[in-house]
Amino acid sequence: MKSHPGFGLFTPLDSIQRIIGTHHGTKPGPNLIFFAGIHGNEPSGIYALHQVLDDLKQMQPSFKGNIYAIAGNMQALILGKRYISKDLNRIWFPNFIIPKEEREKVPEYREKIDILRLLIEILDNGRPTYIFDLHTTSSHSMPFISVSDTLKNRKIIKSIPTHLVLGLEELLDGPMFSFLSELGLPAILFEAGQHDAISSYENHVAFIWTMLSTLKCVSKKNISNHHTFTETLKKNSPGGAKTFEIKFRYLIQNKEVFSMKEGYVNFQRIEKGELLASNQDGPILSKRSGFIFMPLYQEQGCDGFFIIKEIKPFWFNFSSRTRKWKLDKTIKLLPGIQKINDRENTYLIDKTKARYKAISLLHLLGYRKVEYYENKLKMSRRPYDNKSPKTSDLLENFRNYLAMLTN
Ligand SMILES: [Zn+2]
């Protein structure tokens, strides 16, 4: 049996199936799709899903809906590597199309197409569908959630007492959860902690059960130790659940020899000018104060670190209400912000004139970066903020996307 470099505490993975397991209730309800191992060196979620599915089989509680547990990068999971040729969590932007003759060289391309086909099969039952993507980090970390900031996603994650980090999807190229959110599915990224930590596995198990009860697949009273799951997540999030937004990303350039300074822990406070890392040209100092986020302590990966800032609860809660009031119509009155006339809810932001806070405000009101256009930042409102598309429209979008990738 092959030893697994990514998760020494558990039985090594020497084989893996795309469908880790399923559970079908006797009553109608939503589809809950859990992905694990989208990064091959992060198998914690796979062990956690096995555990929960086994427990459900034993307990046989009254259950509404369906669970689908799906493995991500199967080849990389066997090798215990983040990816083989391309990061499977960075290839979901709409225009990522590889020419036919190169497809065989990128195993992740096939994995992605397999996953899309499977999603289409599952969605075909017409039930409301929720996506959960289970990950771990290379640095020591408290658990945290990241979502595309839609009201739908906010509602689901309310029951999770961990930190929430917003803006990740805007800075990463093509993560799966933001692609699925854009198509209209609620999609939650859950990072449980460090790759090898036993607490990551516990957090994954606690997260899965909490989502099953939040979405009413199984009632809390039928989960014998439900309170312990909430307690586990709380215990592993000392200082309480806070909301952060990403302010800075250190992108490692091609051929750069990047080395993170040892000892940083996710969410650790940092000061402007602090030595964070180094490369072939010397030290890399922090350009601002805040909290360090996802410092890179593994060889594969192109994000050196991020810097995040806390969003005060008042603003976060206030923004949920203002989205419903449609107060955002007044946005165009702010300096440096110009509405694009023929486009609904789309603005051009001149960063030299707009106050930095204006962009944060737009984020809170449900806007996200689309692209840079004539040196200005184009932002538009996320589709399906509070509503979901019809299943037939959703399926059509998925099928069109798949056709574009495979033709
Ligand atoms: Zn990951």
mmCIF file of C-alpha atoms and ligand atoms in Angstrom:
data_model
loop_
_atom_site.group_PDB
_atom_site.id
_atom_site.type_symbol
_atom_site.label_atom_id
_atom_site.label_comp_id
_atom_site.label_asym_id
_atom_site.label_seq_id
_atom_site.Cartn_x
_atom_site.Cartn_y
_atom_site.Cartn_z
ATOM 1 C CA MET A 1 0.000 0.000 0.000
ATOM 2 C CA LYS A 2 1.305 3.427 -0.973
ATOM 3 C CA SER A 3 1.996 5.791 1.875
ATOM 4 C CA HIS A 4 0.198 9.092 1.620
ATOM 5 C CA PRO A 5 2.433 12.111 2.097
ATOM 6 C CA GLY A 6 -0.480 14.495 2.643
ATOM 7 C CA PHE A 7 -2.314 12.835 5.494
ATOM 8 C CA GLY A 8 -0.122 10.533 7.505
ATOM 9 C CA LEU A 9 -2.613 10.116 10.322
ATOM 10 C CA PHE A 10 -5.031 8.052 8.288
ATOM 11 C CA THR A 11 -5.110 4.906 6.184
ATOM 12 C CA PRO A 12 -3.415 5.799 2.907
ATOM 13 C CA LEU A 13 -5.504 6.320 -0.189
ATOM 14 C CA ASP A 14 -4.459 3.712 -2.703
ATOM 15 C CA SER A 15 -7.522 3.865 -4.870
ATOM 16 C CA ILE A 16 -10.284 6.341 -5.354
ATOM 17 C CA GLN A 17 -13.630 6.440 -7.135
ATOM 18 C CA ARG A 18 -15.193 9.645 -8.480
ATOM 19 C CA ILE A 19 -18.303 9.003 -6.387
ATOM 20 C CA ILE A 20 -17.079 8.552 -2.835
ATOM 21 C CA GLY A 21 -20.596 7.669 -1.746
ATOM 22 C CA THR A 22 -24.225 8.753 -1.765
ATOM 23 C CA HIS A 23 -27.148 8.816 0.620
ATOM 24 C CA HIS A 24 -30.753 9.028 -0.551
ATOM 25 C CA GLY A 25 -33.520 9.934 1.852
ATOM 26 C CA THR A 26 -36.975 8.422 1.753
ATOM 27 C CA LYS A 27 -38.553 11.891 1.481
ATOM 28 C CA PRO A 28 -37.995 14.507 -1.245
ATOM 29 C CA GLY A 29 -35.488 17.257 -0.468
ATOM 30 C CA PRO A 30 -32.463 19.072 -1.865
ATOM 31 C CA ASN A 31 -29.307 17.688 -3.446
ATOM 32 C CA LEU A 32 -26.265 18.362 -1.288
ATOM 33 C CA ILE A 33 -23.102 17.867 -3.321
ATOM 34 C CA PHE A 34 -19.868 17.674 -1.345
ATOM 35 C CA PHE A 35 -16.564 17.833 -3.212
ATOM 36 C CA ALA A 36 -13.358 16.710 -1.524
ATOM 37 C CA GLY A 37 -9.823 16.398 -2.837
ATOM 38 C CA ILE A 38 -10.130 19.011 -5.585
ATOM 39 C CA HIS A 39 -6.529 19.438 -4.434
ATOM 40 C CA GLY A 40 -4.870 16.016 -4.297
ATOM 41 C CA ASN A 41 -2.869 16.720 -1.126
ATOM 42 C CA GLU A 42 -6.053 17.522 0.820
ATOM 43 C CA PRO A 43 -7.797 14.187 1.466
ATOM 44 C CA SER A 44 -9.219 15.140 4.887
ATOM 45 C CA GLY A 45 -12.649 15.858 3.381
ATOM 46 C CA ILE A 46 -12.751 12.410 1.777
ATOM 47 C CA TYR A 47 -12.231 10.684 5.135
ATOM 48 C CA ALA A 48 -14.829 12.958 6.711
ATOM 49 C CA LEU A 49 -17.409 12.199 4.008
ATOM 50 C CA HIS A 50 -16.841 8.446 4.423
ATOM 51 C CA GLN A 51 -17.387 8.865 8.153
ATOM 52 C CA VAL A 52 -20.637 10.818 7.826
ATOM 53 C CA LEU A 53 -22.033 8.467 5.156
ATOM 54 C CA ASP A 54 -21.179 5.433 7.328
ATOM 55 C CA ASP A 55 -22.844 7.052 10.353
ATOM 56 C CA LEU A 56 -25.974 7.810 8.327
ATOM 57 C CA LYS A 57 -26.121 4.198 7.166
ATOM 58 C CA GLN A 58 -25.921 2.994 10.757
ATOM 59 C CA MET A 59 -28.272 5.555 12.287
ATOM 60 C CA GLN A 60 -30.857 5.517 9.472
ATOM 61 C CA PRO A 61 -32.444 8.818 10.612
ATOM 62 C CA SER A 62 -35.451 10.236 8.792
ATOM 63 C CA PHE A 63 -33.773 11.999 5.842
ATOM 64 C CA LYS A 64 -34.975 14.396 3.135
ATOM 65 C CA GLY A 65 -33.043 14.746 -0.107
ATOM 66 C CA ASN A 66 -29.783 13.355 -1.397
ATOM 67 C CA ILE A 67 -26.095 13.529 -0.564
ATOM 68 C CA TYR A 68 -23.517 13.099 -3.284
ATOM 69 C CA ALA A 69 -19.890 12.906 -2.130
ATOM 70 C CA ILE A 70 -17.563 13.482 -5.079
ATOM 71 C CA ALA A 71 -13.798 13.163 -5.338
ATOM 72 C CA GLY A 72 -11.954 15.958 -7.155
ATOM 73 C CA ASN A 73 -8.511 15.410 -8.628
ATOM 74 C CA MET A 74 -8.340 11.600 -8.576
ATOM 75 C CA GLN A 75 -4.879 11.192 -10.097
ATOM 76 C CA ALA A 76 -3.407 13.812 -7.795
ATOM 77 C CA LEU A 77 -5.102 12.216 -4.744
ATOM 78 C CA ILE A 78 -3.331 8.911 -5.409
ATOM 79 C CA LEU A 79 0.009 10.735 -5.679
ATOM 80 C CA GLY A 80 -0.733 13.043 -2.737
ATOM 81 C CA LYS A 81 0.067 16.096 -4.873
ATOM 82 C CA ARG A 82 -1.910 19.335 -5.136
ATOM 83 C CA TYR A 83 -2.241 18.772 -8.901
ATOM 84 C CA ILE A 84 -0.527 17.003 -11.791
ATOM 85 C CA SER A 85 -0.406 19.555 -14.565
ATOM 86 C CA LYS A 86 -2.845 22.366 -13.713
ATOM 87 C CA ASP A 87 -4.515 23.362 -10.466
ATOM 88 C CA LEU A 88 -8.054 21.906 -10.709
ATOM 89 C CA ASN A 89 -9.319 24.813 -8.612
ATOM 90 C CA ARG A 90 -8.015 27.475 -11.028
ATOM 91 C CA ILE A 91 -9.399 26.321 -14.367
ATOM 92 C CA TRP A 92 -13.102 27.125 -14.114
ATOM 93 C CA PHE A 93 -13.221 30.585 -15.664
ATOM 94 C CA PRO A 94 -15.511 30.583 -18.707
ATOM 95 C CA ASN A 95 -12.819 31.035 -21.327
ATOM 96 C CA PHE A 96 -10.485 28.273 -20.124
ATOM 97 C CA ILE A 97 -10.480 26.118 -23.242
ATOM 98 C CA ILE A 98 -7.553 23.926 -24.189
ATOM 99 C CA PRO A 99 -6.977 23.086 -27.878
ATOM 100 C CA LYS A 100 -7.945 19.475 -28.710
ATOM 101 C CA GLU A 101 -4.389 18.300 -29.339
ATOM 102 C CA GLU A 102 -3.220 19.472 -25.900
ATOM 103 C CA ARG A 103 -6.094 18.062 -23.848
ATOM 104 C CA GLU A 104 -4.458 14.705 -23.165
ATOM 105 C CA LYS A 105 -1.470 16.454 -21.613
ATOM 106 C CA VAL A 106 -3.604 18.104 -18.924
ATOM 107 C CA PRO A 107 -5.244 15.416 -16.763
ATOM 108 C CA GLU A 108 -7.162 18.095 -14.841
ATOM 109 C CA TYR A 109 -9.023 18.989 -18.018
ATOM 110 C CA ARG A 110 -10.485 15.467 -18.134
ATOM 111 C CA GLU A 111 -11.260 15.573 -14.404
ATOM 112 C CA LYS A 112 -13.165 18.814 -14.924
ATOM 113 C CA ILE A 113 -15.193 17.421 -17.821
ATOM 114 C CA ASP A 114 -16.016 14.276 -15.785
ATOM 115 C CA ILE A 115 -17.195 16.465 -12.905
ATOM 116 C CA LEU A 116 -19.356 18.632 -15.178
ATOM 117 C CA ARG A 117 -21.024 15.550 -16.697
ATOM 118 C CA LEU A 118 -21.762 14.214 -13.240
ATOM 119 C CA LEU A 119 -23.217 17.548 -12.092
ATOM 120 C CA ILE A 120 -25.543 17.589 -15.122
ATOM 121 C CA GLU A 121 -26.735 14.065 -14.249
ATOM 122 C CA ILE A 122 -27.451 15.066 -10.641
ATOM 123 C CA LEU A 123 -29.142 18.383 -11.500
ATOM 124 C CA ASP A 124 -31.453 16.560 -13.875
ATOM 125 C CA ASN A 125 -33.629 15.431 -10.931
ATOM 126 C CA GLY A 126 -34.838 19.046 -10.660
ATOM 127 C CA ARG A 127 -34.258 19.382 -6.909
ATOM 128 C CA PRO A 128 -32.671 22.528 -5.391
ATOM 129 C CA THR A 129 -28.932 21.898 -5.286
ATOM 130 C CA TYR A 130 -26.187 23.112 -2.941
ATOM 131 C CA ILE A 131 -22.453 22.726 -3.496
ATOM 132 C CA PHE A 132 -19.825 22.362 -0.757
ATOM 133 C CA ASP A 133 -16.135 22.231 -1.552
ATOM 134 C CA LEU A 134 -13.955 20.800 1.251
ATOM 135 C CA HIS A 135 -10.317 21.896 1.483
ATOM 136 C CA THR A 136 -7.345 22.236 3.848
ATOM 137 C CA THR A 137 -4.401 24.677 3.905
ATOM 138 C CA SER A 138 -0.617 24.309 3.962
ATOM 139 C CA SER A 139 -0.251 26.673 6.939
ATOM 140 C CA HIS A 140 -1.714 26.090 10.380
ATOM 141 C CA SER A 141 -5.141 27.621 10.374
ATOM 142 C CA MET A 142 -8.457 28.025 12.076
ATOM 143 C CA PRO A 143 -11.271 26.729 9.896
ATOM 144 C CA PHE A 144 -12.938 29.283 7.619
ATOM 145 C CA ILE A 145 -15.511 29.697 4.891
ATOM 146 C CA SER A 146 -15.302 31.539 1.622
ATOM 147 C CA VAL A 147 -18.203 32.253 -0.709
ATOM 148 C CA SER A 148 -19.195 34.468 -3.581
ATOM 149 C CA ASP A 149 -21.038 37.055 -1.522
ATOM 150 C CA THR A 150 -24.653 36.376 -2.510
ATOM 151 C CA LEU A 151 -27.571 36.656 -0.082
ATOM 152 C CA LYS A 152 -28.361 33.005 -0.800
ATOM 153 C CA ASN A 153 -24.869 31.950 0.325
ATOM 154 C CA ARG A 154 -25.010 34.234 3.375
ATOM 155 C CA LYS A 155 -28.194 32.512 4.567
ATOM 156 C CA ILE A 156 -26.677 29.044 4.382
ATOM 157 C CA ILE A 157 -23.462 29.844 6.219
ATOM 158 C CA LYS A 158 -25.140 31.699 9.106
ATOM 159 C CA SER A 159 -25.127 28.498 11.157
ATOM 160 C CA ILE A 160 -21.352 27.996 10.846
ATOM 161 C CA PRO A 161 -19.458 29.643 13.737
ATOM 162 C CA THR A 162 -16.157 30.151 11.872
ATOM 163 C CA HIS A 163 -14.470 33.057 10.108
ATOM 164 C CA LEU A 164 -15.772 34.100 6.701
ATOM 165 C CA VAL A 165 -13.378 35.470 4.076
ATOM 166 C CA LEU A 166 -14.837 37.396 1.145
ATOM 167 C CA GLY A 167 -13.195 38.333 -2.121
ATOM 168 C CA LEU A 168 -11.117 35.198 -2.638
ATOM 169 C CA GLU A 169 -12.950 34.273 -5.819
ATOM 170 C CA GLU A 170 -12.273 37.700 -7.294
ATOM 171 C CA LEU A 171 -8.519 37.319 -6.948
ATOM 172 C CA LEU A 172 -8.100 33.673 -7.839
ATOM 173 C CA ASP A 173 -8.451 32.730 -11.477
ATOM 174 C CA GLY A 174 -11.297 30.306 -11.897
ATOM 175 C CA PRO A 175 -11.949 28.577 -8.563
ATOM 176 C CA MET A 176 -14.776 26.040 -8.861
ATOM 177 C CA PHE A 177 -17.033 27.491 -6.145
ATOM 178 C CA SER A 178 -17.259 30.921 -7.779
ATOM 179 C CA PHE A 179 -17.901 29.442 -11.232
ATOM 180 C CA LEU A 180 -20.804 27.404 -9.814
ATOM 181 C CA SER A 181 -22.095 30.467 -7.945
ATOM 182 C CA GLU A 182 -22.070 32.489 -11.164
ATOM 183 C CA LEU A 183 -24.228 29.819 -12.793
ATOM 184 C CA GLY A 184 -26.714 30.236 -9.960
ATOM 185 C CA LEU A 185 -25.940 27.392 -7.546
ATOM 186 C CA PRO A 186 -25.291 28.214 -3.892
ATOM 187 C CA ALA A 187 -21.647 27.157 -3.438
ATOM 188 C CA ILE A 188 -19.587 27.206 -0.239
ATOM 189 C CA LEU A 189 -15.841 26.680 0.131
ATOM 190 C CA PHE A 190 -14.892 25.280 3.537
ATOM 191 C CA GLU A 191 -11.239 25.218 4.591
ATOM 192 C CA ALA A 192 -10.952 23.020 7.658
ATOM 193 C CA GLY A 193 -7.374 23.749 8.791
ATOM 194 C CA GLN A 194 -3.900 22.419 8.065
ATOM 195 C CA HIS A 195 -3.569 19.421 5.686
ATOM 196 C CA ASP A 196 -2.273 16.970 8.319
ATOM 197 C CA ALA A 197 -4.120 18.167 11.420
ATOM 198 C CA ILE A 198 -6.598 15.815 13.044
ATOM 199 C CA SER A 199 -8.689 18.906 13.850
ATOM 200 C CA SER A 200 -9.168 19.473 10.100
ATOM 201 C CA TYR A 201 -10.864 16.098 9.822
ATOM 202 C CA GLU A 202 -13.027 16.892 12.893
ATOM 203 C CA ASN A 203 -13.951 20.267 11.435
ATOM 204 C CA HIS A 204 -14.903 18.685 8.109
ATOM 205 C CA VAL A 205 -17.160 16.155 9.863
ATOM 206 C CA ALA A 206 -18.725 18.948 11.963
ATOM 207 C CA PHE A 207 -19.255 21.136 8.888
ATOM 208 C CA ILE A 208 -20.952 18.349 6.893
ATOM 209 C CA TRP A 209 -23.402 17.533 9.720
ATOM 210 C CA THR A 210 -24.142 21.210 10.298
ATOM 211 C CA MET A 211 -25.011 21.674 6.629
ATOM 212 C CA LEU A 212 -27.263 18.586 6.678
ATOM 213 C CA SER A 213 -29.233 20.062 9.573
ATOM 214 C CA THR A 214 -29.186 23.663 8.259
ATOM 215 C CA LEU A 215 -30.728 22.529 4.979
ATOM 216 C CA LYS A 216 -33.218 20.368 6.877
ATOM 217 C CA CYS A 217 -32.176 17.042 5.385
ATOM 218 C CA VAL A 218 -32.077 15.673 8.896
ATOM 219 C CA SER A 219 -33.470 17.309 12.001
ATOM 220 C CA LYS A 220 -31.088 18.333 14.781
ATOM 221 C CA LYS A 221 -32.895 16.132 17.289
ATOM 222 C CA ASN A 222 -32.117 13.084 15.149
ATOM 223 C CA ILE A 223 -28.379 13.797 15.254
ATOM 224 C CA SER A 224 -27.432 12.425 18.671
ATOM 225 C CA ASN A 225 -24.371 14.632 19.176
ATOM 226 C CA HIS A 226 -25.350 17.671 17.127
ATOM 227 C CA HIS A 227 -24.250 20.166 19.796
ATOM 228 C CA THR A 228 -20.737 18.675 19.780
ATOM 229 C CA PHE A 229 -20.341 19.612 16.108
ATOM 230 C CA THR A 230 -21.139 23.260 16.766
ATOM 231 C CA GLU A 231 -18.844 23.095 19.802
ATOM 232 C CA THR A 232 -16.011 21.610 17.699
ATOM 233 C CA LEU A 233 -16.201 24.456 15.182
ATOM 234 C CA LYS A 234 -16.424 27.055 17.969
ATOM 235 C CA LYS A 235 -13.544 25.529 19.928
ATOM 236 C CA ASN A 236 -11.360 25.569 16.827
ATOM 237 C CA SER A 237 -12.257 29.219 16.118
ATOM 238 C CA PRO A 238 -11.025 30.983 19.262
ATOM 239 C CA GLY A 239 -11.946 34.660 19.371
ATOM 240 C CA GLY A 240 -15.242 34.038 17.600
ATOM 241 C CA ALA A 241 -16.399 34.166 14.021
ATOM 242 C CA LYS A 242 -15.399 37.293 12.113
ATOM 243 C CA THR A 243 -15.831 38.448 8.526
ATOM 244 C CA PHE A 244 -12.836 39.560 6.474
ATOM 245 C CA GLU A 245 -12.250 40.895 3.002
ATOM 246 C CA ILE A 246 -9.107 40.363 0.979
ATOM 247 C CA LYS A 247 -7.079 43.499 0.373
ATOM 248 C CA PHE A 248 -3.901 42.164 -1.192
ATOM 249 C CA ARG A 249 -2.659 39.096 -3.028
ATOM 250 C CA TYR A 250 1.005 38.244 -3.507
ATOM 251 C CA LEU A 251 1.127 36.428 -6.837
ATOM 252 C CA ILE A 252 4.307 34.392 -7.384
ATOM 253 C CA GLN A 253 5.744 35.097 -10.822
ATOM 254 C CA ASN A 254 7.053 32.480 -13.228
ATOM 255 C CA LYS A 255 10.588 31.424 -12.211
ATOM 256 C CA GLU A 256 10.394 33.421 -8.965
ATOM 257 C CA VAL A 257 12.045 31.586 -6.054
ATOM 258 C CA PHE A 258 9.532 32.389 -3.322
ATOM 259 C CA SER A 259 10.004 31.423 0.289
ATOM 260 C CA MET A 260 7.533 32.319 3.025
ATOM 261 C CA LYS A 261 9.082 33.209 6.375
ATOM 262 C CA GLU A 262 8.575 30.267 8.717
ATOM 263 C CA GLY A 263 6.002 30.299 11.480
ATOM 264 C CA TYR A 264 3.072 32.338 10.178
ATOM 265 C CA VAL A 265 -0.371 31.073 11.120
ATOM 266 C CA ASN A 266 -3.439 31.913 9.075
ATOM 267 C CA PHE A 267 -5.242 35.041 10.402
ATOM 268 C CA GLN A 268 -2.150 36.212 12.332
ATOM 269 C CA ARG A 269 -1.956 40.002 12.732
ATOM 270 C CA ILE A 270 0.816 41.699 10.690
ATOM 271 C CA GLU A 271 2.140 45.246 10.493
ATOM 272 C CA LYS A 272 3.091 47.401 7.506
ATOM 273 C CA GLY A 273 6.779 46.876 6.680
ATOM 274 C CA GLU A 274 6.966 43.460 8.381
ATOM 275 C CA LEU A 275 9.212 40.851 6.747
ATOM 276 C CA LEU A 276 6.871 38.197 5.369
ATOM 277 C CA ALA A 277 8.833 36.277 2.763
ATOM 278 C CA SER A 278 11.801 36.454 0.437
ATOM 279 C CA ASN A 279 12.689 35.716 -3.165
ATOM 280 C CA GLN A 280 15.840 35.787 -5.347
ATOM 281 C CA ASP A 281 15.904 39.598 -5.097
ATOM 282 C CA GLY A 282 15.742 39.772 -1.308
ATOM 283 C CA PRO A 283 13.172 40.371 1.406
ATOM 284 C CA ILE A 284 9.433 40.851 0.734
ATOM 285 C CA LEU A 285 7.910 43.319 3.191
ATOM 286 C CA SER A 286 4.235 43.808 3.912
ATOM 287 C CA LYS A 287 2.742 46.788 2.073
ATOM 288 C CA ARG A 288 0.008 47.223 4.668
ATOM 289 C CA SER A 289 -1.079 46.124 8.093
ATOM 290 C CA GLY A 290 -3.864 43.613 8.549
ATOM 291 C CA PHE A 291 -3.976 39.856 8.946
ATOM 292 C CA ILE A 292 -1.945 37.334 6.986
ATOM 293 C CA PHE A 293 -4.058 34.885 5.039
ATOM 294 C CA MET A 294 -3.098 31.573 3.383
ATOM 295 C CA PRO A 295 0.708 31.920 3.632
ATOM 296 C CA LEU A 296 2.213 29.315 1.294
ATOM 297 C CA TYR A 297 4.137 26.511 2.964
ATOM 298 C CA GLN A 298 4.188 23.968 0.130
ATOM 299 C CA GLU A 299 5.958 23.810 -3.195
ATOM 300 C CA GLN A 300 2.976 23.837 -5.539
ATOM 301 C CA GLY A 301 0.777 26.934 -5.762
ATOM 302 C CA CYS A 302 1.090 30.446 -7.135
ATOM 303 C CA ASP A 303 -0.400 32.511 -4.300
ATOM 304 C CA GLY A 304 2.383 33.460 -1.886
ATOM 305 C CA PHE A 305 0.069 35.022 0.691
ATOM 306 C CA PHE A 306 -2.899 37.348 1.030
ATOM 307 C CA ILE A 307 -3.549 40.244 3.402
ATOM 308 C CA ILE A 308 -7.063 40.591 4.790
ATOM 309 C CA LYS A 309 -8.964 43.155 6.837
ATOM 310 C CA GLU A 310 -11.929 42.696 9.127
ATOM 311 C CA ILE A 311 -15.384 43.881 8.024
ATOM 312 C CA LYS A 312 -17.282 45.054 11.079
ATOM 313 C CA PRO A 313 -20.521 43.134 11.721
ATOM 314 C CA PHE A 314 -22.570 46.342 11.422
ATOM 315 C CA TRP A 315 -21.539 46.867 7.793
ATOM 316 C CA PHE A 316 -21.942 43.232 6.903
ATOM 317 C CA ASN A 317 -25.477 43.064 8.324
ATOM 318 C CA PHE A 318 -26.395 46.500 6.999
ATOM 319 C CA SER A 319 -25.424 45.438 3.490
ATOM 320 C CA SER A 320 -27.817 42.455 3.599
ATOM 321 C CA ARG A 321 -30.666 44.911 4.173
ATOM 322 C CA THR A 322 -29.570 47.528 1.642
ATOM 323 C CA ARG A 323 -29.402 44.939 -1.126
ATOM 324 C CA LYS A 324 -33.080 44.266 -0.605
ATOM 325 C CA TRP A 325 -33.895 47.989 -0.503
ATOM 326 C CA LYS A 326 -32.064 48.504 -3.795
ATOM 327 C CA LEU A 327 -30.265 51.488 -2.271
ATOM 328 C CA ASP A 328 -27.420 50.716 -4.615
ATOM 329 C CA LYS A 329 -29.145 52.862 -7.267
ATOM 330 C CA THR A 330 -27.435 55.802 -5.596
ATOM 331 C CA ILE A 331 -23.980 54.348 -6.199
ATOM 332 C CA LYS A 332 -23.431 56.377 -9.348
ATOM 333 C CA LEU A 333 -23.477 59.541 -7.229
ATOM 334 C CA LEU A 334 -20.166 58.562 -5.637
ATOM 335 C CA PRO A 335 -17.028 60.220 -7.059
ATOM 336 C CA GLY A 336 -15.094 58.195 -9.630
ATOM 337 C CA ILE A 337 -17.990 55.839 -10.322
ATOM 338 C CA GLN A 338 -19.770 55.892 -13.664
ATOM 339 C CA LYS A 339 -22.745 53.786 -14.717
ATOM 340 C CA ILE A 340 -22.575 51.937 -18.012
ATOM 341 C CA ASN A 341 -25.792 53.052 -19.648
ATOM 342 C CA ASP A 342 -26.904 50.030 -21.603
ATOM 343 C CA ARG A 343 -25.955 47.558 -18.885
ATOM 344 C CA GLU A 344 -28.026 46.947 -15.809
ATOM 345 C CA ASN A 345 -26.136 47.131 -12.513
ATOM 346 C CA THR A 346 -22.739 47.636 -14.120
ATOM 347 C CA TYR A 347 -20.315 50.426 -13.236
ATOM 348 C CA LEU A 348 -16.878 51.616 -14.268
ATOM 349 C CA ILE A 349 -14.663 52.689 -11.391
ATOM 350 C CA ASP A 350 -11.823 55.122 -11.886
ATOM 351 C CA LYS A 351 -9.515 54.004 -9.078
ATOM 352 C CA THR A 352 -7.619 57.286 -9.154
ATOM 353 C CA LYS A 353 -10.797 59.206 -8.229
ATOM 354 C CA ALA A 354 -12.904 56.724 -6.296
ATOM 355 C CA ARG A 355 -12.188 56.435 -2.610
ATOM 356 C CA TYR A 356 -10.857 53.016 -1.677
ATOM 357 C CA LYS A 357 -13.899 52.475 0.535
ATOM 358 C CA ALA A 358 -16.201 52.873 -2.477
ATOM 359 C CA ILE A 359 -14.979 49.552 -3.848
ATOM 360 C CA SER A 360 -15.483 47.864 -0.470
ATOM 361 C CA LEU A 361 -18.990 49.317 -0.426
ATOM 362 C CA LEU A 362 -19.720 47.914 -3.874
ATOM 363 C CA HIS A 363 -18.512 44.508 -2.706
ATOM 364 C CA LEU A 364 -20.874 44.621 0.247
ATOM 365 C CA LEU A 365 -23.747 45.549 -2.049
ATOM 366 C CA GLY A 366 -23.212 42.389 -4.067
ATOM 367 C CA TYR A 367 -20.945 43.650 -6.846
ATOM 368 C CA ARG A 368 -17.817 41.939 -8.065
ATOM 369 C CA LYS A 369 -14.960 42.690 -10.411
ATOM 370 C CA VAL A 370 -15.631 41.729 -13.992
ATOM 371 C CA GLU A 371 -12.518 42.993 -15.756
ATOM 372 C CA TYR A 372 -10.360 46.048 -16.377
ATOM 373 C CA TYR A 373 -11.793 48.160 -19.198
ATOM 374 C CA GLU A 374 -9.958 51.240 -20.533
ATOM 375 C CA ASN A 375 -7.894 51.386 -17.331
ATOM 376 C CA LYS A 376 -11.030 51.382 -15.247
ATOM 377 C CA LEU A 377 -12.334 48.622 -13.036
ATOM 378 C CA LYS A 378 -15.594 47.208 -14.326
ATOM 379 C CA MET A 379 -17.862 45.873 -11.588
ATOM 380 C CA SER A 380 -21.303 44.396 -11.912
ATOM 381 C CA ARG A 381 -23.874 42.886 -9.618
ATOM 382 C CA ARG A 382 -23.658 39.135 -9.136
ATOM 383 C CA PRO A 383 -26.451 37.287 -10.869
ATOM 384 C CA TYR A 384 -28.830 35.179 -8.759
ATOM 385 C CA ASP A 385 -28.085 37.075 -5.551
ATOM 386 C CA ASN A 386 -31.209 35.943 -3.740
ATOM 387 C CA LYS A 387 -33.026 33.784 -6.269
ATOM 388 C CA SER A 388 -32.063 30.639 -8.116
ATOM 389 C CA PRO A 389 -32.430 30.097 -11.837
ATOM 390 C CA LYS A 390 -34.943 27.558 -13.120
ATOM 391 C CA THR A 391 -33.437 24.064 -13.310
ATOM 392 C CA SER A 392 -33.988 24.009 -17.067
ATOM 393 C CA ASP A 393 -31.967 27.258 -17.471
ATOM 394 C CA LEU A 394 -29.260 25.973 -15.150
ATOM 395 C CA LEU A 395 -28.964 22.727 -17.090
ATOM 396 C CA GLU A 396 -28.821 24.597 -20.360
ATOM 397 C CA ASN A 397 -25.958 26.741 -19.049
ATOM 398 C CA PHE A 398 -24.072 23.658 -17.891
ATOM 399 C CA ARG A 399 -24.639 21.850 -21.184
ATOM 400 C CA ASN A 400 -23.534 24.869 -23.227
ATOM 401 C CA TYR A 401 -20.380 25.192 -21.148
ATOM 402 C CA LEU A 402 -19.592 21.492 -21.524
ATOM 403 C CA ALA A 403 -20.198 21.653 -25.271
ATOM 404 C CA MET A 404 -17.806 24.597 -25.520
ATOM 405 C CA LEU A 405 -15.082 22.622 -23.711
ATOM 406 C CA THR A 406 -15.458 19.391 -25.642
ATOM 407 C CA ASN A 407 -16.026 20.572 -29.214
HETATM 408 ZN ZN ZN B 1 -7.346 23.308 -1.505
#
